[in-house]
């Protein structure tokens, strides 16, 4: 035991060193925040020079927007391409291509009716205006890429723009075309449309789609693009790999999401939409992909596709729905879907009959796929209108924003009318309370597992097992965790950056490491000095301690070293999982024990047990 004086000296020294460290760290942190703030202001200033707060696609004249693409980068929601309808002097103007990039500030709270939607004109005729574009996050919080898309059939090729195949980047409020590397395979790729899109870990992914470099007046059939195309943003290289999403290698208008928390480099999750014959595709719903079958792609060295059966309450077969992925603080990954359609009305320009319109009423629900449970849930809140041809994005930390879209149940002969029931085409869904709301909250708490999903994972009596199709796939989800950053949807966790802000960030990290090393050495020296003082005190006999010395020597080992259970270390559960016990009401730090610890509510003992793979229905109650 240290003498009282030593404890006082140690406490004083540690307090002083902590103050120095905190002060230095705070200065470095403030400097980094200041640099980032200045960078954000520079970007905002650049955008404002080309933006206006009015647009025929927004405000009181707005009617509908559809077939567009959207992405969240930093604190901004961007909407690009697609077609819109609005009113002008009492006249209806329908299906006009959106020649602007729209943006909404997510750093401030707003309601759909009051949100300011800025416009950035595409003045350069070499920047295409297309439907069904692919947008990939560059991972630098300020830019994204656009590839693919189809020319609007409402105008054909009469707009005079260059619609040849190309990759384009939006950065600091400006569009530019990306120059390909010499010998790139890009020249061999078709310009695709209506495929399945994701980005993550510095790579853009495009699954399937059809060759859109055809007569835009054509109603098909179209030529499918098979395979998975990848674009590496760090070295500007392309790959075209075999797809096993469907036996034909085709995929259209479904969902593809990058789940960063599984596998060694994250995993791609694909489901829904359509497949086709290898040589021709027509959007008539002949080959819908069931939501009960989930395809998983490992983008690491294996490059392998897997198929896994899901359970729960599945969405109806459909395409042109929207999907948003979000990482929970419990080690799970949820994908929220909304809307869709299953007839030929939307793209076939056909007038639906009464039966078709009635069936499309089913596409007003929100469904949630939770991984690694591979189980579907349905939210009870069905107050939203059926919707298709829209997009959804994760905004803030826990809200899904629905953007635009058409009503597949509408009796109107022109599907871009009547007026959208969502003000400015914006709908907001709380992903924790599981209900639609009329306010975007920029300060909302982070996403956590909704109570019904949390209950499913934690209830030992629930059917919470997965009948894994392969041991390899199970290991990807329940084995070694990834080094990719969690907490994002389809955003990359690493990407190239040559900006000055990146260099400043690296400098701050290096400076912090140096200061931390100096302080660490000071702490070690102080500890050595105090230990030497302690030994000097211990060499001086204390009568009260000497009289009890034989009792310590005679004590059994288990009296001096408590059992693992008493010490609160990890102990193996009955099913092979590990349970963290507590010491003095505090959880044992996992890094102090080299045995595996379970990931939050994901109960490995349940997921690995062979139980019935099907649970009839999971309804998600909307929180009040």
Coordinates of C-alpha atoms in Angstrom, one line a residue:
X1 CA 0.0 0.0 0.0
X2 CA 1.3 3.5 -0.9
X3 CA 1.8 5.9 1.9
X4 CA -0.8 8.7 2.0
X5 CA 1.8 11.3 0.9
X6 CA 2.7 9.3 -2.2
X7 CA -0.9 9.0 -3.2
X8 CA -1.3 12.8 -2.9
X9 CA 1.9 13.4 -5.0
X10 CA 0.7 10.8 -7.6
X11 CA -2.8 12.4 -7.8
X12 CA -1.4 15.9 -8.2
X13 CA 1.1 14.8 -10.9
X14 CA -1.6 12.9 -12.9
X15 CA -4.0 15.8 -12.7
X16 CA -1.3 18.2 -14.0
X17 CA -0.3 15.9 -16.8
X18 CA -3.9 15.3 -17.7
X19 CA -4.5 19.1 -17.8
X20 CA -1.6 19.5 -20.2
X21 CA -2.7 16.6 -22.4
X22 CA -6.4 17.8 -22.5
X23 CA -5.3 21.3 -23.2
X24 CA -3.0 20.2 -26.1
X25 CA -5.6 17.7 -27.5
X26 CA -8.3 20.3 -27.3
X27 CA -6.1 22.8 -29.2
X28 CA -5.4 20.2 -31.9
X29 CA -9.1 19.2 -32.1
X30 CA -10.2 22.8 -32.2
X31 CA -7.7 23.5 -35.0
X32 CA -9.0 20.4 -36.9
X33 CA -12.6 21.5 -36.4
X34 CA -11.7 25.1 -37.5
X35 CA -10.0 23.8 -40.7
X36 CA -13.1 21.6 -41.5
X37 CA -15.4 24.5 -40.7
X38 CA -13.5 26.8 -43.0
X39 CA -13.6 24.1 -45.7
X40 CA -17.3 23.6 -45.4
X41 CA -17.8 27.4 -45.6
X42 CA -15.7 27.4 -48.8
X43 CA -17.8 24.7 -50.3
X44 CA -21.0 26.4 -49.3
X45 CA -19.8 29.7 -50.7
X46 CA -19.0 28.0 -54.0
X47 CA -22.4 26.4 -54.1
X48 CA -24.3 29.6 -53.4
X49 CA -22.7 31.4 -56.3
X50 CA -24.5 29.0 -58.6
X51 CA -27.7 28.3 -56.6
X52 CA -31.1 30.0 -56.4
X53 CA -33.9 29.2 -54.0
X54 CA -36.5 29.0 -56.7
X55 CA -37.1 26.3 -59.3
X56 CA -40.0 25.1 -61.4
X57 CA -39.5 21.7 -59.6
X58 CA -40.1 23.1 -56.2
X59 CA -42.4 25.4 -54.3
X60 CA -46.1 26.0 -55.0
X61 CA -45.9 25.1 -58.7
X62 CA -44.4 21.7 -58.0
X63 CA -46.5 18.6 -58.9
X64 CA -44.2 15.5 -59.1
X65 CA -40.6 14.4 -59.6
X66 CA -39.7 10.8 -60.6
X67 CA -37.0 8.5 -62.1
X68 CA -34.3 10.7 -60.5
X69 CA -31.2 9.8 -58.3
X70 CA -30.2 11.1 -54.9
X71 CA -27.3 10.9 -52.5
X72 CA -26.3 12.5 -49.1
X73 CA -22.8 13.9 -49.0
X74 CA -21.7 15.6 -45.8
X75 CA -24.7 17.7 -44.6
X76 CA -26.3 18.0 -48.0
X77 CA -28.9 16.0 -49.8
X78 CA -28.4 16.1 -53.6
X79 CA -31.1 15.2 -56.2
X80 CA -30.1 14.8 -59.8
X81 CA -31.7 13.8 -63.1
X82 CA -35.2 12.4 -63.6
X83 CA -38.3 14.1 -64.8
X84 CA -40.8 16.5 -63.2
X85 CA -44.2 18.0 -63.7
X86 CA -45.5 21.4 -62.5
X87 CA -48.0 24.0 -63.2
X88 CA -47.4 27.3 -65.0
X89 CA -50.1 30.0 -65.4
X90 CA -52.7 27.4 -64.8
X91 CA -51.4 25.0 -67.4
X92 CA -50.0 21.5 -66.5
X93 CA -46.5 20.8 -67.7
X94 CA -45.7 17.1 -67.5
X95 CA -42.5 15.0 -67.7
X96 CA -39.9 17.5 -68.4
X97 CA -36.3 16.4 -67.8
X98 CA -34.7 17.9 -64.7
X99 CA -31.8 20.0 -66.0
X100 CA -30.6 20.9 -62.5
X101 CA -28.9 19.4 -59.6
X102 CA -31.1 20.1 -56.5
X103 CA -29.7 20.3 -53.0
X104 CA -31.2 20.5 -49.5
X105 CA -29.3 21.5 -46.3
X106 CA -29.4 18.8 -43.7
X107 CA -27.5 20.7 -41.0
X108 CA -30.7 22.6 -40.1
X109 CA -34.1 21.3 -39.2
X110 CA -37.1 21.9 -41.5
X111 CA -40.5 20.6 -42.5
X112 CA -41.2 19.3 -46.0
X113 CA -43.4 22.3 -46.8
X114 CA -40.7 24.8 -45.7
X115 CA -37.5 23.1 -46.9
X116 CA -35.4 25.3 -49.2
X117 CA -34.5 23.3 -52.3
X118 CA -31.6 25.0 -54.2
X119 CA -30.9 24.5 -57.8
X120 CA -27.5 24.2 -59.5
X121 CA -27.9 24.4 -63.3
X122 CA -26.2 22.0 -65.6
X123 CA -25.0 24.6 -68.0
X124 CA -22.4 22.4 -69.7
X125 CA -24.1 20.5 -72.5
X126 CA -21.5 17.7 -72.1
X127 CA -23.0 16.9 -68.7
X128 CA -25.9 14.6 -69.4
X129 CA -29.5 14.8 -68.1
X130 CA -30.7 11.3 -67.6
X131 CA -33.2 9.0 -65.7
X132 CA -32.0 6.2 -63.5
X133 CA -28.5 7.5 -62.9
X134 CA -26.0 5.9 -60.5
X135 CA -24.6 8.2 -57.9
X136 CA -21.5 7.1 -55.8
X137 CA -20.2 8.8 -52.7
X138 CA -16.5 9.7 -53.1
X139 CA -16.0 9.5 -49.3
X140 CA -14.6 13.0 -48.9
X141 CA -17.7 14.6 -47.6
X142 CA -17.8 17.0 -50.5
X143 CA -18.1 15.1 -53.8
X144 CA -19.8 12.2 -55.6
X145 CA -19.7 10.5 -59.0
X146 CA -22.4 9.9 -61.6
X147 CA -22.5 7.1 -64.1
X148 CA -25.1 5.6 -66.4
X149 CA -28.7 6.5 -66.9
X150 CA -31.2 6.6 -69.8
X151 CA -32.4 9.5 -71.9
X152 CA -36.0 10.5 -71.2
X153 CA -38.5 9.0 -73.6
X154 CA -40.6 12.1 -73.2
X155 CA -38.1 14.2 -75.3
X156 CA -36.1 11.5 -77.1
X157 CA -32.8 12.8 -78.3
X158 CA -34.0 16.3 -79.1
X159 CA -32.3 18.1 -76.3
X160 CA -29.0 18.3 -78.0
X161 CA -26.9 17.1 -75.1
X162 CA -24.0 14.7 -75.3
X163 CA -25.4 11.4 -74.0
X164 CA -22.4 9.2 -74.7
X165 CA -21.0 6.9 -72.0
X166 CA -18.9 8.8 -69.4
X167 CA -18.1 9.1 -65.7
X168 CA -18.8 12.5 -64.1
X169 CA -17.9 14.0 -60.8
X170 CA -19.7 16.7 -58.8
X171 CA -17.4 18.7 -56.5
X172 CA -17.6 22.2 -55.0
X173 CA -20.8 23.0 -56.9
X174 CA -19.4 22.0 -60.4
X175 CA -19.7 19.0 -62.7
X176 CA -16.7 17.7 -64.7
X177 CA -16.0 14.6 -66.7
X178 CA -13.4 12.1 -65.3
X179 CA -10.6 11.2 -67.7
X180 CA -10.0 7.4 -67.9
X181 CA -6.6 5.8 -67.5
X182 CA -4.8 4.6 -70.6
X183 CA -5.9 1.0 -71.4
X184 CA -9.0 1.2 -69.2
X185 CA -11.7 -1.3 -69.8
X186 CA -14.2 1.5 -69.5
X187 CA -14.4 1.8 -73.3
X188 CA -15.8 -1.7 -73.5
X189 CA -18.6 -1.0 -71.0
X190 CA -22.1 0.0 -72.1
X191 CA -23.8 2.9 -70.5
X192 CA -26.2 1.1 -68.1
X193 CA -29.6 2.1 -66.7
X194 CA -32.1 0.7 -64.2
X195 CA -29.4 -1.4 -62.4
X196 CA -28.7 -1.8 -58.7
X197 CA -26.3 0.6 -57.1
X198 CA -24.1 0.9 -54.0
X199 CA -20.8 2.4 -52.9
X200 CA -18.5 1.7 -50.0
X201 CA -14.9 1.5 -48.9
X202 CA -13.8 3.7 -51.8
X203 CA -15.5 1.6 -54.5
X204 CA -18.6 2.1 -56.6
X205 CA -20.7 -0.9 -57.5
X206 CA -23.2 -1.4 -60.4
X207 CA -25.1 -4.6 -60.7
X208 CA -27.0 -5.5 -63.9
X209 CA -29.2 -3.0 -65.7
X210 CA -29.7 -2.7 -69.4
X211 CA -27.7 -1.1 -72.3
X212 CA -29.3 2.4 -72.5
X213 CA -27.3 3.5 -75.5
X214 CA -30.3 2.7 -77.7
X215 CA -33.0 4.8 -79.3
X216 CA -34.7 6.6 -76.4
X217 CA -38.1 6.3 -78.2
X218 CA -37.9 2.6 -78.0
X219 CA -40.3 0.7 -75.7
X220 CA -38.0 -2.3 -75.7
X221 CA -37.2 -5.1 -75.3
X222 CA -33.8 -4.0 -74.1
X223 CA -30.4 -5.7 -74.0
X224 CA -29.4 -6.7 -70.4
X225 CA -26.0 -6.0 -69.0
X226 CA -24.8 -9.0 -67.0
X227 CA -22.3 -8.9 -64.2
X228 CA -21.1 -6.6 -61.5
X229 CA -19.1 -3.5 -62.6
X230 CA -16.9 -1.9 -60.0
X231 CA -15.1 1.4 -60.0
X232 CA -12.1 1.9 -57.7
X233 CA -12.0 5.7 -56.8
X234 CA -8.5 5.6 -55.5
X235 CA -6.8 4.5 -58.7
X236 CA -9.5 5.2 -61.3
X237 CA -9.8 1.6 -62.4
X238 CA -12.7 -0.5 -63.5
X239 CA -13.6 -4.2 -63.2
X240 CA -16.4 -6.3 -64.6
X241 CA -16.9 -9.5 -62.6
X242 CA -19.4 -12.3 -62.9
X243 CA -22.7 -11.9 -61.1
X244 CA -24.6 -14.8 -59.5
X245 CA -27.4 -12.6 -58.2
X246 CA -29.6 -14.6 -60.6
X247 CA -28.9 -17.7 -62.7
X248 CA -28.9 -15.5 -65.8
X249 CA -26.6 -12.8 -64.3
X250 CA -29.2 -10.1 -64.8
X251 CA -30.7 -7.6 -62.3
X252 CA -33.0 -4.6 -62.6
X253 CA -34.5 -2.0 -60.2
X254 CA -33.9 -3.9 -57.0
X255 CA -31.8 -2.9 -53.9
X256 CA -28.0 -3.2 -53.5
X257 CA -26.5 -2.0 -50.2
X258 CA -23.0 -2.0 -48.7
X259 CA -23.0 -3.3 -45.2
X260 CA -19.6 -2.1 -43.7
X261 CA -19.7 -4.1 -40.4
X262 CA -19.5 -7.6 -41.8
X263 CA -16.7 -9.5 -43.6
X264 CA -13.2 -8.2 -43.9
X265 CA -14.1 -5.4 -46.3
X266 CA -17.8 -5.1 -45.8
X267 CA -20.4 -7.0 -47.8
X268 CA -22.9 -6.2 -50.6
X269 CA -26.5 -7.2 -49.9
X270 CA -28.9 -7.5 -52.9
X271 CA -32.6 -8.3 -53.1
X272 CA -35.8 -7.6 -54.9
X273 CA -36.4 -6.2 -58.4
X274 CA -36.4 -8.3 -61.5
X275 CA -34.3 -10.6 -63.6
X276 CA -34.6 -11.4 -67.3
X277 CA -33.6 -13.7 -70.0
X278 CA -29.9 -13.2 -70.9
X279 CA -30.7 -11.6 -74.3
X280 CA -33.8 -9.4 -73.7
X281 CA -35.5 -7.5 -70.9
X282 CA -39.0 -6.0 -70.9
X283 CA -40.3 -4.3 -67.7
X284 CA -43.4 -6.4 -67.4
X285 CA -42.8 -8.2 -64.1
X286 CA -42.3 -11.7 -65.4
X287 CA -39.2 -12.6 -63.3
X288 CA -39.5 -10.8 -60.0
X289 CA -36.9 -11.7 -57.4
X290 CA -38.5 -12.8 -54.1
X291 CA -37.6 -10.8 -51.0
X292 CA -37.2 -14.1 -49.1
X293 CA -33.9 -14.8 -51.0
X294 CA -31.0 -12.5 -50.1
X295 CA -27.9 -12.4 -52.2
X296 CA -24.6 -11.6 -50.5
X297 CA -21.3 -10.6 -52.3
X298 CA -17.9 -10.6 -50.6
X299 CA -15.8 -7.9 -52.3
X300 CA -12.6 -9.1 -50.7
X301 CA -10.1 -11.4 -52.3
X302 CA -12.7 -14.2 -52.6
X303 CA -15.1 -12.2 -54.8
X304 CA -17.8 -14.8 -54.1
X305 CA -21.6 -14.7 -54.2
X306 CA -23.8 -16.4 -51.6
X307 CA -27.5 -16.9 -51.2
X308 CA -29.3 -16.9 -47.9
X309 CA -33.0 -17.6 -47.1
X310 CA -34.7 -14.9 -45.0
X311 CA -37.6 -15.2 -42.7
X312 CA -40.3 -12.9 -41.3
X313 CA -42.8 -10.6 -43.0
X314 CA -41.6 -10.1 -46.6
X315 CA -42.4 -7.1 -48.8
X316 CA -44.6 -8.0 -51.9
X317 CA -42.6 -8.8 -55.0
X318 CA -41.8 -5.5 -56.7
X319 CA -39.3 -3.2 -58.3
X320 CA -38.6 0.6 -58.3
X321 CA -38.9 0.7 -54.5
X322 CA -36.4 2.6 -52.4
X323 CA -34.0 1.3 -49.8
X324 CA -31.9 2.8 -47.0
X325 CA -29.2 1.0 -44.9
X326 CA -28.2 2.0 -41.4
X327 CA -25.7 0.6 -38.8
X328 CA -26.9 0.1 -35.3
X329 CA -25.0 0.5 -32.1
X330 CA -25.7 -3.1 -31.3
X331 CA -23.7 -4.6 -34.2
X332 CA -26.6 -5.1 -36.5
X333 CA -27.3 -3.6 -39.9
X334 CA -30.9 -2.7 -41.0
X335 CA -32.2 -2.1 -44.5
X336 CA -35.5 -0.1 -44.7
X337 CA -37.6 -0.4 -47.9
X338 CA -40.6 1.6 -49.0
X339 CA -43.0 1.5 -51.9
X340 CA -42.5 -0.2 -55.3
X341 CA -44.9 -1.6 -57.9
X342 CA -45.5 -4.8 -59.8
X343 CA -47.4 -3.9 -62.9
X344 CA -46.3 -2.6 -66.3
X345 CA -48.1 0.8 -65.9
X346 CA -45.2 3.0 -64.9
X347 CA -42.6 2.3 -67.5
X348 CA -44.9 0.8 -70.2
X349 CA -47.0 4.0 -70.3
X350 CA -50.1 1.9 -70.1
X351 CA -53.4 2.8 -68.4
X352 CA -53.9 0.4 -65.5
X353 CA -57.2 -1.4 -65.1
X354 CA -59.2 -1.4 -61.9
X355 CA -57.7 -4.6 -60.6
X356 CA -54.1 -3.4 -61.1
X357 CA -54.8 -0.1 -59.4
X358 CA -56.3 -1.9 -56.4
X359 CA -53.3 -4.2 -56.1
X360 CA -50.8 -1.2 -56.1
X361 CA -52.4 0.0 -52.9
X362 CA -50.2 -2.6 -51.2
X363 CA -47.1 -0.6 -51.9
X364 CA -47.5 1.9 -49.1
X365 CA -45.6 0.0 -46.4
X366 CA -42.2 0.2 -44.8
X367 CA -40.3 -3.0 -44.3
X368 CA -37.0 -3.7 -42.5
X369 CA -34.5 -6.4 -43.1
X370 CA -32.2 -6.9 -40.1
X371 CA -28.8 -8.6 -40.4
X372 CA -27.3 -10.9 -39.3
X373 CA -30.7 -12.3 -38.3
X374 CA -31.9 -12.3 -42.0
X375 CA -35.4 -11.5 -40.7
X376 CA -38.0 -9.1 -42.2
X377 CA -40.3 -6.9 -40.2
X378 CA -43.2 -4.7 -41.3
X379 CA -43.9 -1.3 -39.7
X380 CA -47.5 -0.8 -38.6
X381 CA -47.6 2.8 -39.8
X382 CA -49.1 2.5 -43.3
X383 CA -50.3 6.1 -43.5
X384 CA -48.1 6.9 -46.5
X385 CA -49.4 6.7 -50.1
X386 CA -48.2 4.0 -52.4
X387 CA -45.1 5.2 -54.2
X388 CA -42.7 4.1 -56.9
X389 CA -40.0 5.7 -59.0
X390 CA -38.8 7.6 -55.9
X391 CA -35.6 7.5 -53.9
X392 CA -34.8 7.4 -50.2
X393 CA -31.8 8.6 -48.2
X394 CA -30.6 8.4 -44.6
X395 CA -30.7 11.9 -43.3
X396 CA -29.2 13.1 -40.0
X397 CA -28.7 10.0 -37.8
X398 CA -32.1 8.2 -37.7
X399 CA -34.4 9.6 -40.4
X400 CA -35.3 8.3 -43.8
X401 CA -36.3 10.9 -46.4
X402 CA -38.4 9.8 -49.3
X403 CA -37.9 12.0 -52.4
X404 CA -40.4 12.3 -55.2
X405 CA -42.1 9.3 -56.9
X406 CA -45.3 8.4 -58.6
X407 CA -48.5 6.9 -57.3
X408 CA -48.9 3.5 -59.0
X409 CA -52.5 3.2 -57.8
X410 CA -53.5 6.5 -59.5
X411 CA -56.3 6.4 -62.0
X412 CA -54.8 9.3 -63.9
X413 CA -53.8 8.6 -67.5
X414 CA -50.7 10.7 -67.1
X415 CA -48.7 9.2 -64.3
X416 CA -47.0 12.5 -63.4
X417 CA -50.3 13.9 -62.1
X418 CA -52.1 14.4 -59.8
X419 CA -50.3 16.6 -57.2
X420 CA -47.9 14.7 -54.9
X421 CA -49.5 14.4 -51.4
X422 CA -46.0 15.0 -49.9
X423 CA -45.2 18.7 -49.8
X424 CA -42.4 19.3 -52.4
X425 CA -42.3 15.5 -52.8
X426 CA -40.6 15.1 -49.4
X427 CA -41.6 12.5 -46.8
X428 CA -39.9 11.8 -43.5
X429 CA -39.8 8.5 -41.6
X430 CA -38.4 8.0 -38.1
X431 CA -36.4 4.8 -38.2
X432 CA -36.4 4.3 -34.5
X433 CA -40.0 5.1 -33.7
X434 CA -41.1 3.5 -37.0
X435 CA -43.6 6.1 -38.0
X436 CA -44.0 8.9 -40.6
X437 CA -43.5 12.4 -39.2
X438 CA -43.8 16.0 -40.6
X439 CA -40.4 17.3 -39.4
X440 CA -36.8 16.7 -40.2
X441 CA -34.8 17.0 -37.0
X442 CA -31.1 17.8 -37.6
X443 CA -30.4 17.3 -33.8
X444 CA -32.2 13.9 -33.5
X445 CA -30.6 11.2 -31.3
X446 CA -28.5 8.6 -33.1
X447 CA -30.1 5.5 -34.6
X448 CA -30.7 2.6 -32.2
X449 CA -32.5 -0.7 -32.7
X450 CA -36.3 -0.2 -32.8
X451 CA -37.8 -2.0 -29.8
X452 CA -39.5 -4.9 -31.8
X453 CA -36.2 -5.8 -33.5
X454 CA -34.3 -5.5 -30.3
X455 CA -36.8 -7.8 -28.7
X456 CA -36.4 -10.4 -31.5
X457 CA -32.7 -10.6 -30.9
X458 CA -32.8 -10.7 -27.1
X459 CA -35.9 -13.0 -26.5
X460 CA -34.6 -16.5 -25.9
X461 CA -38.0 -17.9 -26.7
X462 CA -38.3 -16.3 -30.1
X463 CA -37.4 -18.0 -33.3
X464 CA -34.2 -16.1 -33.6
X465 CA -32.0 -18.7 -35.4
X466 CA -30.7 -18.6 -38.9
X467 CA -30.6 -21.7 -41.0
X468 CA -27.3 -20.7 -42.7
X469 CA -26.9 -21.9 -46.3
X470 CA -23.1 -22.3 -45.8
X471 CA -20.5 -22.2 -43.0
X472 CA -18.5 -19.6 -45.1
X473 CA -21.5 -17.2 -45.1
X474 CA -22.1 -17.6 -41.4
X475 CA -18.4 -16.8 -40.7
X476 CA -18.7 -13.6 -42.7
X477 CA -21.5 -12.4 -40.5
X478 CA -20.5 -13.9 -37.1
X479 CA -16.7 -14.3 -37.4
X480 CA -14.0 -11.6 -37.4
X481 CA -15.4 -8.1 -37.7
X482 CA -14.4 -5.8 -40.4
X483 CA -12.1 -2.9 -40.2
X484 CA -14.4 -0.8 -42.3
X485 CA -16.1 2.1 -40.6
X486 CA -19.7 1.4 -39.4
X487 CA -22.6 3.8 -39.1
X488 CA -23.1 4.7 -42.7
X489 CA -25.5 3.5 -45.4
X490 CA -23.9 3.0 -48.7
X491 CA -21.1 5.5 -48.3
X492 CA -17.4 4.7 -48.8
X493 CA -15.2 4.4 -45.7
X494 CA -12.1 5.2 -47.6
X495 CA -11.5 7.2 -50.8
X496 CA -8.7 9.2 -52.4
X497 CA -8.2 12.8 -51.4
X498 CA -5.5 15.2 -52.3
X499 CA -7.1 18.3 -50.8
X500 CA -5.3 20.6 -48.4
X501 CA -7.8 19.7 -45.7
X502 CA -6.7 16.1 -45.9
X503 CA -3.1 17.1 -45.4
X504 CA -4.1 19.2 -42.4
X505 CA -5.9 16.3 -40.9
X506 CA -2.8 14.0 -41.3
X507 CA -0.6 16.7 -39.8
X508 CA -3.0 17.0 -36.8
X509 CA -2.9 13.2 -36.3
X510 CA 0.9 13.2 -36.4
X511 CA 1.2 16.1 -34.0
X512 CA -1.3 14.5 -31.6
X513 CA 0.7 11.3 -31.7
X514 CA 4.0 13.1 -30.9
X515 CA 2.4 15.0 -28.0
X516 CA 0.8 11.8 -26.7
X517 CA 4.1 10.0 -26.9
X518 CA 5.9 12.7 -24.8
X519 CA 3.1 12.7 -22.2
X520 CA 3.2 8.9 -22.1
X521 CA 7.0 8.9 -21.4
X522 CA 6.4 11.5 -18.6
X523 CA 3.7 9.3 -17.1
X524 CA 6.0 6.2 -17.2
X525 CA 8.9 8.2 -15.6
X526 CA 6.5 9.3 -12.8
X527 CA 5.3 5.8 -12.3
X528 CA 8.9 4.5 -12.0
X529 CA 9.7 7.2 -9.4
X530 CA 6.6 6.4 -7.3
X531 CA 7.3 2.7 -7.4
X532 CA 10.8 3.2 -6.2
X533 CA 9.5 5.4 -3.3
X534 CA 7.0 2.6 -2.5
X535 CA 9.8 0.0 -2.3
X536 CA 11.8 2.3 0.0
X537 CA 8.8 2.5 2.3
X538 CA 8.2 -1.2 2.2
X539 CA 11.7 -1.9 3.3
X540 CA 10.9 -0.2 6.6
X541 CA 9.2 -2.7 9.0
X542 CA 5.8 -1.7 10.4
X543 CA 5.0 -3.6 13.6
X544 CA 1.3 -4.0 12.9
X545 CA 2.0 -5.5 9.5
X546 CA 4.9 -7.8 10.7
X547 CA 2.6 -9.4 13.2
X548 CA 0.3 -10.6 10.5
X549 CA 2.8 -11.7 7.9
X550 CA 2.5 -15.5 8.6
X551 CA -1.3 -15.3 8.0
X552 CA -0.8 -14.0 4.5
X553 CA 1.8 -16.7 3.7
X554 CA -0.6 -19.4 5.0
X555 CA -3.6 -18.2 3.1
X556 CA -4.8 -20.6 0.3
X557 CA -4.4 -19.4 -3.3
X558 CA -8.1 -19.0 -3.9
X559 CA -8.3 -16.5 -1.0
X560 CA -5.8 -14.2 -2.7
X561 CA -6.9 -14.7 -6.3
X562 CA -10.7 -15.0 -6.7
X563 CA -12.2 -17.3 -9.3
X564 CA -12.9 -16.1 -12.8
X565 CA -16.6 -15.8 -11.9
X566 CA -15.9 -13.7 -8.9
X567 CA -13.5 -11.5 -10.8
X568 CA -16.1 -11.0 -13.5
X569 CA -14.0 -12.2 -16.5
X570 CA -15.7 -13.6 -19.6
X571 CA -17.2 -17.0 -19.2
X572 CA -18.4 -19.3 -22.0
X573 CA -22.1 -19.6 -22.3
X574 CA -23.9 -22.9 -22.8
X575 CA -24.2 -22.5 -26.5
X576 CA -20.6 -21.4 -27.2
X577 CA -21.1 -17.7 -26.9
X578 CA -19.4 -15.4 -24.4
X579 CA -21.2 -13.4 -21.8
X580 CA -19.6 -10.3 -20.2
X581 CA -20.1 -10.1 -16.5
X582 CA -19.5 -7.1 -14.3
X583 CA -17.1 -5.8 -11.7
X584 CA -18.5 -3.2 -9.3
X585 CA -21.3 -2.4 -11.7
X586 CA -18.9 -1.7 -14.6
X587 CA -18.5 -3.9 -17.7
X588 CA -15.3 -5.7 -18.2
X589 CA -13.3 -4.1 -21.0
X590 CA -13.2 -6.6 -23.9
X591 CA -9.6 -5.8 -24.8
X592 CA -8.5 -7.2 -21.4
X593 CA -9.7 -10.6 -22.4
X594 CA -8.6 -12.3 -25.7
X595 CA -11.7 -14.5 -26.0
X596 CA -14.5 -13.4 -28.3
X597 CA -17.3 -11.3 -27.0
X598 CA -20.8 -11.3 -28.5
X599 CA -21.9 -8.2 -30.5
X600 CA -24.6 -6.5 -28.6
X601 CA -28.0 -8.2 -28.8
X602 CA -26.9 -10.5 -31.6
X603 CA -27.1 -13.8 -29.7
X604 CA -24.7 -16.2 -31.4
X605 CA -26.0 -19.1 -29.4
X606 CA -29.4 -18.5 -30.9
X607 CA -28.2 -17.7 -34.4
X608 CA -26.2 -20.9 -34.6
X609 CA -28.9 -23.2 -33.2
X610 CA -30.8 -25.2 -35.8
X611 CA -34.4 -24.2 -35.2
X612 CA -37.3 -23.7 -37.5
X613 CA -36.2 -21.1 -40.1
X614 CA -39.6 -19.4 -40.4
X615 CA -41.4 -17.0 -38.1
X616 CA -44.8 -16.1 -39.5
X617 CA -45.1 -12.3 -39.0
X618 CA -43.2 -9.5 -37.4
X619 CA -45.2 -6.3 -37.0
X620 CA -43.4 -3.2 -35.9
X621 CA -45.4 -1.0 -33.6
X622 CA -45.1 2.7 -34.2
X623 CA -43.9 4.5 -31.1
X624 CA -45.8 7.4 -29.9

